[in-house]
Each structure stands twice: as C-alpha cells, then as structure tokens.
Amino acid sequence: MSNIKLIAFDLDGTLLDSVPDLAIAADQAAQALGYPAVSEQQVRDYVGNGADVLIGRSLSRSLTVDPSLSAELLTKARELFDDYYEQSGHKLSHLYPAVKETLAELHQAGFTLALVTNKPSKFVPDVLAKHGIDHYFSDVIGGDTFAEKKPNPMALNWLLDKHGCQPSEMLMVGDSSNDIKAAKNAGCRSFGLTYGYNHGEPIADSKPDFVADSIAELIDAVAVCA
C-alpha cells in the first residue's frame, strides 16, 4: 500500500489543453493595443507562469518580457486579456486523454486530490465545472490565492498543513519545470508529464521522480511511491 495520501495537480498542460482559448485571448489583447499577432504555437511556449507573464511575453513575442514595456501598458493588456479569455467560454479547451478516468479512479481509491494552478483563480471554477472534474478536488488553489505562485512551495506547504501530511505523503503532478521545482521546494515527490507546456524543454530535464507520456501511468506510480 502506498504512503502517498495527497496528490496535487497542475491544470493547464496537465489536465487541460487550454492553449487554444488562451492564444486567442492573448492575440486579441496584443492586436487591440497595436502589437503584432501571436500564434497558438508561440503561446504554447509562453504559458505556465501566470497570466501577467503570459501577456508580457505575448507583447514581447519572447520568453523574456521586454523591460521597456510600461507597468501601465501591461496592466491594460492584462485587463484586455482577461476580458477576451472570459468571453471565449473556454470552448476550444479540452481534457487530455485519460484525465477524467484517472481522477475518478484515484478519488474512488481514497486519495485526497487538490488543484494547484498558476491560472487566475476567477477562471478556475468554471473551467473545472465545464469539463466535469470539479467534484474530484478537495482544494482548488489559483495563481493569486497566495502571495507567491509556483515554483514557490507556499500552496503545497499550505496543503500539507491543512491535511496533516508529511512531504513524503504528497505527490505533485505537472507538466512544467515550475511544478517540479515547487515539489522539490516543498520536499515532496513529483510526476512529470511530457505532453504539456514547458517552454519547449523536455520535462525530464527538470528531473521529476517520475516521467510519463500519459496521466494514466499515475495509477501505477502511486503504488510504487511507497
């Protein structure tokens, strides 16, 4: 029997391919401000560090946000992005294969499941409900729930405290280096998925404890964690 009791999941790039909707919103915001269009492929590399960084990268057309962009411009761009993203209705986003089945099996087996995403909190409940996975999570933590987001371990440490778990009893499941770093910073193990958004870098480079091509492999991994 595994000693893992608590499993924390990232959202975008791990459970949900949300880039099609994010890319449209980022492109609309950029063009509304007179900046060049950004493509879905570009946005796939830009996501993972929260909406502020995403829109900064979109305006800069680079992983490095242009330091000459003013705070006022970035604030306006973020407001436009939020409006366009909300208007999207998340119609183009979809769950990755085996996500719902895996969550259902883990939930049925008695694991405590939590969501820890850098996505703005206000968008998360609707996205989870729309895809029928909201009822699996005991806790839903967005990118602005705490003062720091991943890779800071603040959210994971809060979960450990709330559920009375030791770091050895928690597993972080994600697709980006931020997820793996957050796990390491919290002292817990990590499960890295190869298909998500990791700025174009292999997730194996971040040295998670497990590397998988499918989230379904998580079922076997939690039995190996003991």
PDB file of C-alpha atoms in Angstrom:
ATOM      1  CA  MET A   1       0.000   0.000   0.000  1.00  0.00           C
ATOM      2  CA  SER A   2       1.371   3.429  -0.976  1.00  0.00           C
ATOM      3  CA  ASN A   3       2.281   6.073   1.568  1.00  0.00           C
ATOM      4  CA  ILE A   4       1.029   8.786  -0.795  1.00  0.00           C
ATOM      5  CA  LYS A   5      -2.164  10.295   0.584  1.00  0.00           C
ATOM      6  CA  LEU A   6      -2.348  13.692  -1.098  1.00  0.00           C
ATOM      7  CA  ILE A   7      -1.944  14.344  -4.830  1.00  0.00           C
ATOM      8  CA  ALA A   8      -1.707  17.918  -6.118  1.00  0.00           C
ATOM      9  CA  PHE A   9      -2.373  18.551  -9.805  1.00  0.00           C
ATOM     10  CA  ASP A  10      -1.464  21.390 -12.078  1.00  0.00           C
ATOM     11  CA  LEU A  11      -4.239  22.367 -14.522  1.00  0.00           C
ATOM     12  CA  ASP A  12      -3.136  23.886 -17.836  1.00  0.00           C
ATOM     13  CA  GLY A  13      -0.920  21.488 -19.753  1.00  0.00           C
ATOM     14  CA  THR A  14      -1.519  18.703 -17.236  1.00  0.00           C
ATOM     15  CA  LEU A  15      -5.259  18.063 -17.101  1.00  0.00           C
ATOM     16  CA  LEU A  16      -6.446  20.546 -19.699  1.00  0.00           C
ATOM     17  CA  ASP A  17      -5.167  21.745 -23.052  1.00  0.00           C
ATOM     18  CA  SER A  18      -6.283  25.350 -22.643  1.00  0.00           C
ATOM     19  CA  VAL A  19      -3.866  26.959 -25.090  1.00  0.00           C
ATOM     20  CA  PRO A  20      -6.349  27.327 -27.981  1.00  0.00           C
ATOM     21  CA  ASP A  21      -8.513  29.688 -25.885  1.00  0.00           C
ATOM     22  CA  LEU A  22      -5.553  31.370 -24.170  1.00  0.00           C
ATOM     23  CA  ALA A  23      -3.894  32.024 -27.518  1.00  0.00           C
ATOM     24  CA  ILE A  24      -6.978  33.705 -28.981  1.00  0.00           C
ATOM     25  CA  ALA A  25      -7.290  35.959 -25.932  1.00  0.00           C
ATOM     26  CA  ALA A  26      -3.592  36.846 -25.925  1.00  0.00           C
ATOM     27  CA  ASP A  27      -3.663  37.574 -29.651  1.00  0.00           C
ATOM     28  CA  GLN A  28      -6.771  39.756 -29.369  1.00  0.00           C
ATOM     29  CA  ALA A  29      -5.255  41.711 -26.477  1.00  0.00           C
ATOM     30  CA  ALA A  30      -1.964  42.244 -28.284  1.00  0.00           C
ATOM     31  CA  GLN A  31      -3.604  43.393 -31.510  1.00  0.00           C
ATOM     32  CA  ALA A  32      -6.044  45.660 -29.633  1.00  0.00           C
ATOM     33  CA  LEU A  33      -3.001  47.510 -28.304  1.00  0.00           C
ATOM     34  CA  GLY A  34      -1.348  47.730 -31.714  1.00  0.00           C
ATOM     35  CA  TYR A  35       1.131  44.918 -31.186  1.00  0.00           C
ATOM     36  CA  PRO A  36       1.816  42.098 -33.669  1.00  0.00           C
ATOM     37  CA  ALA A  37      -0.327  38.986 -33.662  1.00  0.00           C
ATOM     38  CA  VAL A  38       0.794  35.958 -31.648  1.00  0.00           C
ATOM     39  CA  SER A  39       0.154  32.381 -32.736  1.00  0.00           C
ATOM     40  CA  GLU A  40      -1.093  29.376 -30.809  1.00  0.00           C
ATOM     41  CA  GLN A  41       2.331  27.755 -31.188  1.00  0.00           C
ATOM     42  CA  GLN A  42       4.026  30.782 -29.621  1.00  0.00           C
ATOM     43  CA  VAL A  43       1.578  30.857 -26.738  1.00  0.00           C
ATOM     44  CA  ARG A  44       2.262  27.179 -26.026  1.00  0.00           C
ATOM     45  CA  ASP A  45       5.758  28.240 -25.036  1.00  0.00           C
ATOM     46  CA  TYR A  46       4.618  31.348 -23.134  1.00  0.00           C
ATOM     47  CA  VAL A  47       2.175  29.774 -20.643  1.00  0.00           C
ATOM     48  CA  GLY A  48       2.998  28.372 -17.226  1.00  0.00           C
ATOM     49  CA  ASN A  49       3.978  31.365 -15.122  1.00  0.00           C
ATOM     50  CA  GLY A  50       0.598  33.049 -14.729  1.00  0.00           C
ATOM     51  CA  ALA A  51      -1.429  35.467 -16.830  1.00  0.00           C
ATOM     52  CA  ASP A  52       0.736  38.537 -16.184  1.00  0.00           C
ATOM     53  CA  VAL A  53       3.818  36.797 -17.553  1.00  0.00           C
ATOM     54  CA  LEU A  54       1.850  35.297 -20.446  1.00  0.00           C
ATOM     55  CA  ILE A  55       0.621  38.669 -21.661  1.00  0.00           C
ATOM     56  CA  GLY A  56       4.058  40.239 -21.156  1.00  0.00           C
ATOM     57  CA  ARG A  57       5.633  37.518 -23.254  1.00  0.00           C
ATOM     58  CA  SER A  58       2.914  37.874 -25.872  1.00  0.00           C
ATOM     59  CA  LEU A  59       3.585  41.598 -26.268  1.00  0.00           C
ATOM     60  CA  SER A  60       7.317  40.919 -26.314  1.00  0.00           C
ATOM     61  CA  ARG A  61       6.968  37.881 -28.621  1.00  0.00           C
ATOM     62  CA  SER A  62       9.627  36.257 -26.453  1.00  0.00           C
ATOM     63  CA  LEU A  63      10.013  34.158 -23.297  1.00  0.00           C
ATOM     64  CA  THR A  64      11.809  37.175 -21.869  1.00  0.00           C
ATOM     65  CA  VAL A  65       9.451  40.054 -21.179  1.00  0.00           C
ATOM     66  CA  ASP A  66      10.691  43.289 -22.752  1.00  0.00           C
ATOM     67  CA  PRO A  67      11.764  45.510 -19.821  1.00  0.00           C
ATOM     68  CA  SER A  68      10.750  48.621 -21.762  1.00  0.00           C
ATOM     69  CA  LEU A  69       7.054  47.675 -21.531  1.00  0.00           C
ATOM     70  CA  SER A  70       5.478  50.036 -19.014  1.00  0.00           C
ATOM     71  CA  ALA A  71       3.527  48.865 -15.994  1.00  0.00           C
ATOM     72  CA  GLU A  72       0.515  50.802 -17.274  1.00  0.00           C
ATOM     73  CA  LEU A  73       0.638  49.028 -20.629  1.00  0.00           C
ATOM     74  CA  LEU A  74       0.976  45.602 -19.019  1.00  0.00           C
ATOM     75  CA  THR A  75      -1.945  46.339 -16.701  1.00  0.00           C
ATOM     76  CA  LYS A  76      -4.135  47.356 -19.625  1.00  0.00           C
ATOM     77  CA  ALA A  77      -3.030  44.311 -21.616  1.00  0.00           C
ATOM     78  CA  ARG A  78      -3.872  42.025 -18.704  1.00  0.00           C
ATOM     79  CA  GLU A  79      -7.343  43.580 -18.364  1.00  0.00           C
ATOM     80  CA  LEU A  80      -7.996  43.062 -22.075  1.00  0.00           C
ATOM     81  CA  PHE A  81      -6.671  39.511 -21.918  1.00  0.00           C
ATOM     82  CA  ASP A  82      -8.953  38.658 -19.002  1.00  0.00           C
ATOM     83  CA  ASP A  83     -11.970  40.096 -20.811  1.00  0.00           C
ATOM     84  CA  TYR A  84     -11.253  38.224 -24.042  1.00  0.00           C
ATOM     85  CA  TYR A  85     -10.498  34.983 -22.202  1.00  0.00           C
ATOM     86  CA  GLU A  86     -13.745  35.190 -20.246  1.00  0.00           C
ATOM     87  CA  GLN A  87     -15.673  35.863 -23.450  1.00  0.00           C
ATOM     88  CA  SER A  88     -14.147  32.757 -25.039  1.00  0.00           C
ATOM     89  CA  GLY A  89     -16.313  30.488 -22.890  1.00  0.00           C
ATOM     90  CA  HIS A  90     -13.337  28.090 -22.918  1.00  0.00           C
ATOM     91  CA  LYS A  91     -14.973  26.425 -25.908  1.00  0.00           C
ATOM     92  CA  LEU A  92     -11.760  25.203 -27.519  1.00  0.00           C
ATOM     93  CA  SER A  93     -10.127  23.820 -24.374  1.00  0.00           C
ATOM     94  CA  HIS A  94     -10.298  20.077 -23.786  1.00  0.00           C
ATOM     95  CA  LEU A  95      -9.152  17.478 -21.281  1.00  0.00           C
ATOM     96  CA  TYR A  96      -6.163  15.377 -22.205  1.00  0.00           C
ATOM     97  CA  PRO A  97      -6.743  11.639 -22.761  1.00  0.00           C
ATOM     98  CA  ALA A  98      -7.444   9.534 -19.652  1.00  0.00           C
ATOM     99  CA  VAL A  99      -7.707  12.555 -17.314  1.00  0.00           C
ATOM    100  CA  LYS A 100     -11.264  12.046 -16.136  1.00  0.00           C
ATOM    101  CA  GLU A 101     -10.851   8.284 -15.752  1.00  0.00           C
ATOM    102  CA  THR A 102      -7.627   8.691 -13.774  1.00  0.00           C
ATOM    103  CA  LEU A 103      -9.090  11.304 -11.429  1.00  0.00           C
ATOM    104  CA  ALA A 104     -12.152   9.131 -10.870  1.00  0.00           C
ATOM    105  CA  GLU A 105     -10.056   6.078 -10.020  1.00  0.00           C
ATOM    106  CA  LEU A 106      -7.793   7.965  -7.625  1.00  0.00           C
ATOM    107  CA  HIS A 107     -10.767   9.640  -5.955  1.00  0.00           C
ATOM    108  CA  GLN A 108     -12.541   6.317  -5.596  1.00  0.00           C
ATOM    109  CA  ALA A 109      -9.377   4.803  -4.090  1.00  0.00           C
ATOM    110  CA  GLY A 110      -9.453   7.383  -1.317  1.00  0.00           C
ATOM    111  CA  PHE A 111      -6.646   9.740  -2.280  1.00  0.00           C
ATOM    112  CA  THR A 112      -7.095  13.419  -1.413  1.00  0.00           C
ATOM    113  CA  LEU A 113      -6.853  15.360  -4.672  1.00  0.00           C
ATOM    114  CA  ALA A 114      -6.043  19.069  -4.865  1.00  0.00           C
ATOM    115  CA  LEU A 115      -5.582  21.504  -7.733  1.00  0.00           C
ATOM    116  CA  VAL A 116      -2.665  23.956  -7.673  1.00  0.00           C
ATOM    117  CA  THR A 117      -2.526  26.161 -10.749  1.00  0.00           C
ATOM    118  CA  ASN A 118      -0.905  29.462 -11.664  1.00  0.00           C
ATOM    119  CA  LYS A 119      -4.073  30.320 -13.612  1.00  0.00           C
ATOM    120  CA  PRO A 120      -6.031  33.299 -12.185  1.00  0.00           C
ATOM    121  CA  SER A 121      -8.463  31.979  -9.575  1.00  0.00           C
ATOM    122  CA  LYS A 122     -11.556  33.556 -11.085  1.00  0.00           C
ATOM    123  CA  PHE A 123     -11.363  31.390 -14.199  1.00  0.00           C
ATOM    124  CA  VAL A 124     -10.745  28.058 -12.493  1.00  0.00           C
ATOM    125  CA  PRO A 125     -14.170  27.004 -11.079  1.00  0.00           C
ATOM    126  CA  ASP A 126     -15.958  27.489 -14.401  1.00  0.00           C
ATOM    127  CA  VAL A 127     -13.263  25.593 -16.319  1.00  0.00           C
ATOM    128  CA  LEU A 128     -13.373  22.655 -13.906  1.00  0.00           C
ATOM    129  CA  ALA A 129     -17.179  22.539 -13.917  1.00  0.00           C
ATOM    130  CA  LYS A 130     -17.396  22.816 -17.691  1.00  0.00           C
ATOM    131  CA  HIS A 131     -15.227  19.719 -18.043  1.00  0.00           C
ATOM    132  CA  GLY A 132     -16.939  17.789 -15.253  1.00  0.00           C
ATOM    133  CA  ILE A 133     -13.963  17.391 -12.919  1.00  0.00           C
ATOM    134  CA  ASP A 134     -14.688  19.991 -10.228  1.00  0.00           C
ATOM    135  CA  HIS A 135     -16.053  17.461  -7.716  1.00  0.00           C
ATOM    136  CA  TYR A 136     -12.798  15.500  -7.535  1.00  0.00           C
ATOM    137  CA  PHE A 137     -10.809  18.219  -5.756  1.00  0.00           C
ATOM    138  CA  SER A 138     -10.871  18.938  -2.036  1.00  0.00           C
ATOM    139  CA  ASP A 139      -8.962  22.193  -2.593  1.00  0.00           C
ATOM    140  CA  VAL A 140      -8.617  24.492  -5.603  1.00  0.00           C
ATOM    141  CA  ILE A 141      -5.721  26.955  -5.426  1.00  0.00           C
ATOM    142  CA  GLY A 142      -5.258  29.575  -8.149  1.00  0.00           C
ATOM    143  CA  GLY A 143      -2.286  31.682  -9.064  1.00  0.00           C
ATOM    144  CA  ASP A 144      -3.454  34.580  -6.897  1.00  0.00           C
ATOM    145  CA  THR A 145      -4.693  32.588  -3.882  1.00  0.00           C
ATOM    146  CA  PHE A 146      -1.398  33.149  -2.084  1.00  0.00           C
ATOM    147  CA  ALA A 147       1.245  35.857  -2.268  1.00  0.00           C
ATOM    148  CA  GLU A 148       3.533  33.586  -4.316  1.00  0.00           C
ATOM    149  CA  LYS A 149       2.769  31.107  -7.082  1.00  0.00           C
ATOM    150  CA  LYS A 150       4.671  28.027  -8.247  1.00  0.00           C
ATOM    151  CA  PRO A 151       7.625  27.339  -8.193  1.00  0.00           C
ATOM    152  CA  ASN A 152       7.276  28.817  -4.711  1.00  0.00           C
ATOM    153  CA  PRO A 153       6.054  25.976  -2.439  1.00  0.00           C
ATOM    154  CA  MET A 154       3.617  28.170  -0.479  1.00  0.00           C
ATOM    155  CA  ALA A 155       0.491  26.455  -1.837  1.00  0.00           C
ATOM    156  CA  LEU A 156       1.917  22.965  -1.386  1.00  0.00           C
ATOM    157  CA  ASN A 157       3.030  23.752   2.152  1.00  0.00           C
ATOM    158  CA  TRP A 158      -0.454  25.037   2.932  1.00  0.00           C
ATOM    159  CA  LEU A 159      -1.949  21.774   1.670  1.00  0.00           C
ATOM    160  CA  LEU A 160       0.454  19.746   3.782  1.00  0.00           C
ATOM    161  CA  ASP A 161      -0.526  21.728   6.866  1.00  0.00           C
ATOM    162  CA  LYS A 162      -4.251  21.580   6.146  1.00  0.00           C
ATOM    163  CA  HIS A 163      -4.334  17.839   5.575  1.00  0.00           C
ATOM    164  CA  GLY A 164      -1.793  16.954   8.257  1.00  0.00           C
ATOM    165  CA  CYS A 165       0.537  15.251   5.791  1.00  0.00           C
ATOM    166  CA  GLN A 166       4.288  14.882   5.676  1.00  0.00           C
ATOM    167  CA  PRO A 167       6.050  15.900   2.432  1.00  0.00           C
ATOM    168  CA  SER A 168       6.734  12.211   1.765  1.00  0.00           C
ATOM    169  CA  GLU A 169       2.965  11.674   1.648  1.00  0.00           C
ATOM    170  CA  MET A 170       2.315  14.179  -1.168  1.00  0.00           C
ATOM    171  CA  LEU A 171       2.884  13.921  -4.907  1.00  0.00           C
ATOM    172  CA  MET A 172       2.842  16.891  -7.299  1.00  0.00           C
ATOM    173  CA  VAL A 173       1.635  16.141 -10.847  1.00  0.00           C
ATOM    174  CA  GLY A 174       2.528  18.655 -13.537  1.00  0.00           C
ATOM    175  CA  ASP A 175       3.908  19.375 -16.962  1.00  0.00           C
ATOM    176  CA  SER A 176       6.369  22.201 -16.361  1.00  0.00           C
ATOM    177  CA  SER A 177       9.576  22.948 -14.524  1.00  0.00           C
ATOM    178  CA  ASN A 178       7.576  25.194 -12.176  1.00  0.00           C
ATOM    179  CA  ASP A 179       5.612  22.173 -10.969  1.00  0.00           C
ATOM    180  CA  ILE A 180       8.725  20.076 -10.431  1.00  0.00           C
ATOM    181  CA  LYS A 181      10.560  22.914  -8.680  1.00  0.00           C
ATOM    182  CA  ALA A 182       7.563  23.572  -6.424  1.00  0.00           C
ATOM    183  CA  ALA A 183       7.564  19.893  -5.431  1.00  0.00           C
ATOM    184  CA  LYS A 184      11.283  19.909  -4.707  1.00  0.00           C
ATOM    185  CA  ASN A 185      10.920  23.137  -2.710  1.00  0.00           C
ATOM    186  CA  ALA A 186       8.162  21.529  -0.629  1.00  0.00           C
ATOM    187  CA  GLY A 187      10.174  18.336  -0.177  1.00  0.00           C
ATOM    188  CA  CYS A 188       7.643  16.143  -1.933  1.00  0.00           C
ATOM    189  CA  ARG A 189       7.886  13.894  -4.958  1.00  0.00           C
ATOM    190  CA  SER A 190       6.876  14.847  -8.476  1.00  0.00           C
ATOM    191  CA  PHE A 191       5.300  13.259 -11.526  1.00  0.00           C
ATOM    192  CA  GLY A 192       6.191  14.981 -14.786  1.00  0.00           C
ATOM    193  CA  LEU A 193       4.093  14.702 -17.948  1.00  0.00           C
ATOM    194  CA  THR A 194       5.786  15.017 -21.323  1.00  0.00           C
ATOM    195  CA  TYR A 195       2.883  16.436 -23.337  1.00  0.00           C
ATOM    196  CA  GLY A 196       2.277  19.829 -21.701  1.00  0.00           C
ATOM    197  CA  TYR A 197       3.700  23.321 -21.846  1.00  0.00           C
ATOM    198  CA  ASN A 198       7.277  23.512 -20.611  1.00  0.00           C
ATOM    199  CA  HIS A 199       8.618  26.369 -22.720  1.00  0.00           C
ATOM    200  CA  GLY A 200       9.747  23.875 -25.343  1.00  0.00           C
ATOM    201  CA  GLU A 201      12.032  21.982 -22.940  1.00  0.00           C
ATOM    202  CA  PRO A 202      11.747  18.250 -22.089  1.00  0.00           C
ATOM    203  CA  ILE A 203      10.193  17.773 -18.652  1.00  0.00           C
ATOM    204  CA  ALA A 204      12.847  15.135 -17.928  1.00  0.00           C
ATOM    205  CA  ASP A 205      15.420  17.944 -17.763  1.00  0.00           C
ATOM    206  CA  SER A 206      13.765  19.101 -14.530  1.00  0.00           C
ATOM    207  CA  LYS A 207      14.383  15.652 -13.014  1.00  0.00           C
ATOM    208  CA  PRO A 208      10.953  14.726 -11.666  1.00  0.00           C
ATOM    209  CA  ASP A 209      10.722  11.467  -9.726  1.00  0.00           C
ATOM    210  CA  PHE A 210       8.514  10.025 -12.469  1.00  0.00           C
ATOM    211  CA  VAL A 211       8.250  10.877 -16.176  1.00  0.00           C
ATOM    212  CA  ALA A 212       5.187   9.745 -18.105  1.00  0.00           C
ATOM    213  CA  ASP A 213       3.597  10.210 -21.511  1.00  0.00           C
ATOM    214  CA  SER A 214       0.089   9.625 -20.119  1.00  0.00           C
ATOM    215  CA  ILE A 215      -1.571  10.644 -16.879  1.00  0.00           C
ATOM    216  CA  ALA A 216      -2.975   7.106 -16.705  1.00  0.00           C
ATOM    217  CA  GLU A 217       0.512   5.967 -15.638  1.00  0.00           C
ATOM    218  CA  LEU A 218      -0.120   7.799 -12.368  1.00  0.00           C
ATOM    219  CA  ILE A 219      -2.240   4.879 -11.150  1.00  0.00           C
ATOM    220  CA  ASP A 220       0.782   2.578 -11.139  1.00  0.00           C
ATOM    221  CA  ALA A 221       3.154   5.297  -9.915  1.00  0.00           C
ATOM    222  CA  VAL A 222       1.340   5.932  -6.640  1.00  0.00           C
ATOM    223  CA  ALA A 223       1.669   2.253  -5.808  1.00  0.00           C
ATOM    224  CA  VAL A 224       5.432   2.473  -6.458  1.00  0.00           C
ATOM    225  CA  CYS A 225       5.911   5.575  -4.278  1.00  0.00           C
ATOM    226  CA  ALA A 226       5.941   3.621  -1.014  1.00  0.00           C
TER     227      ALA A 226
END
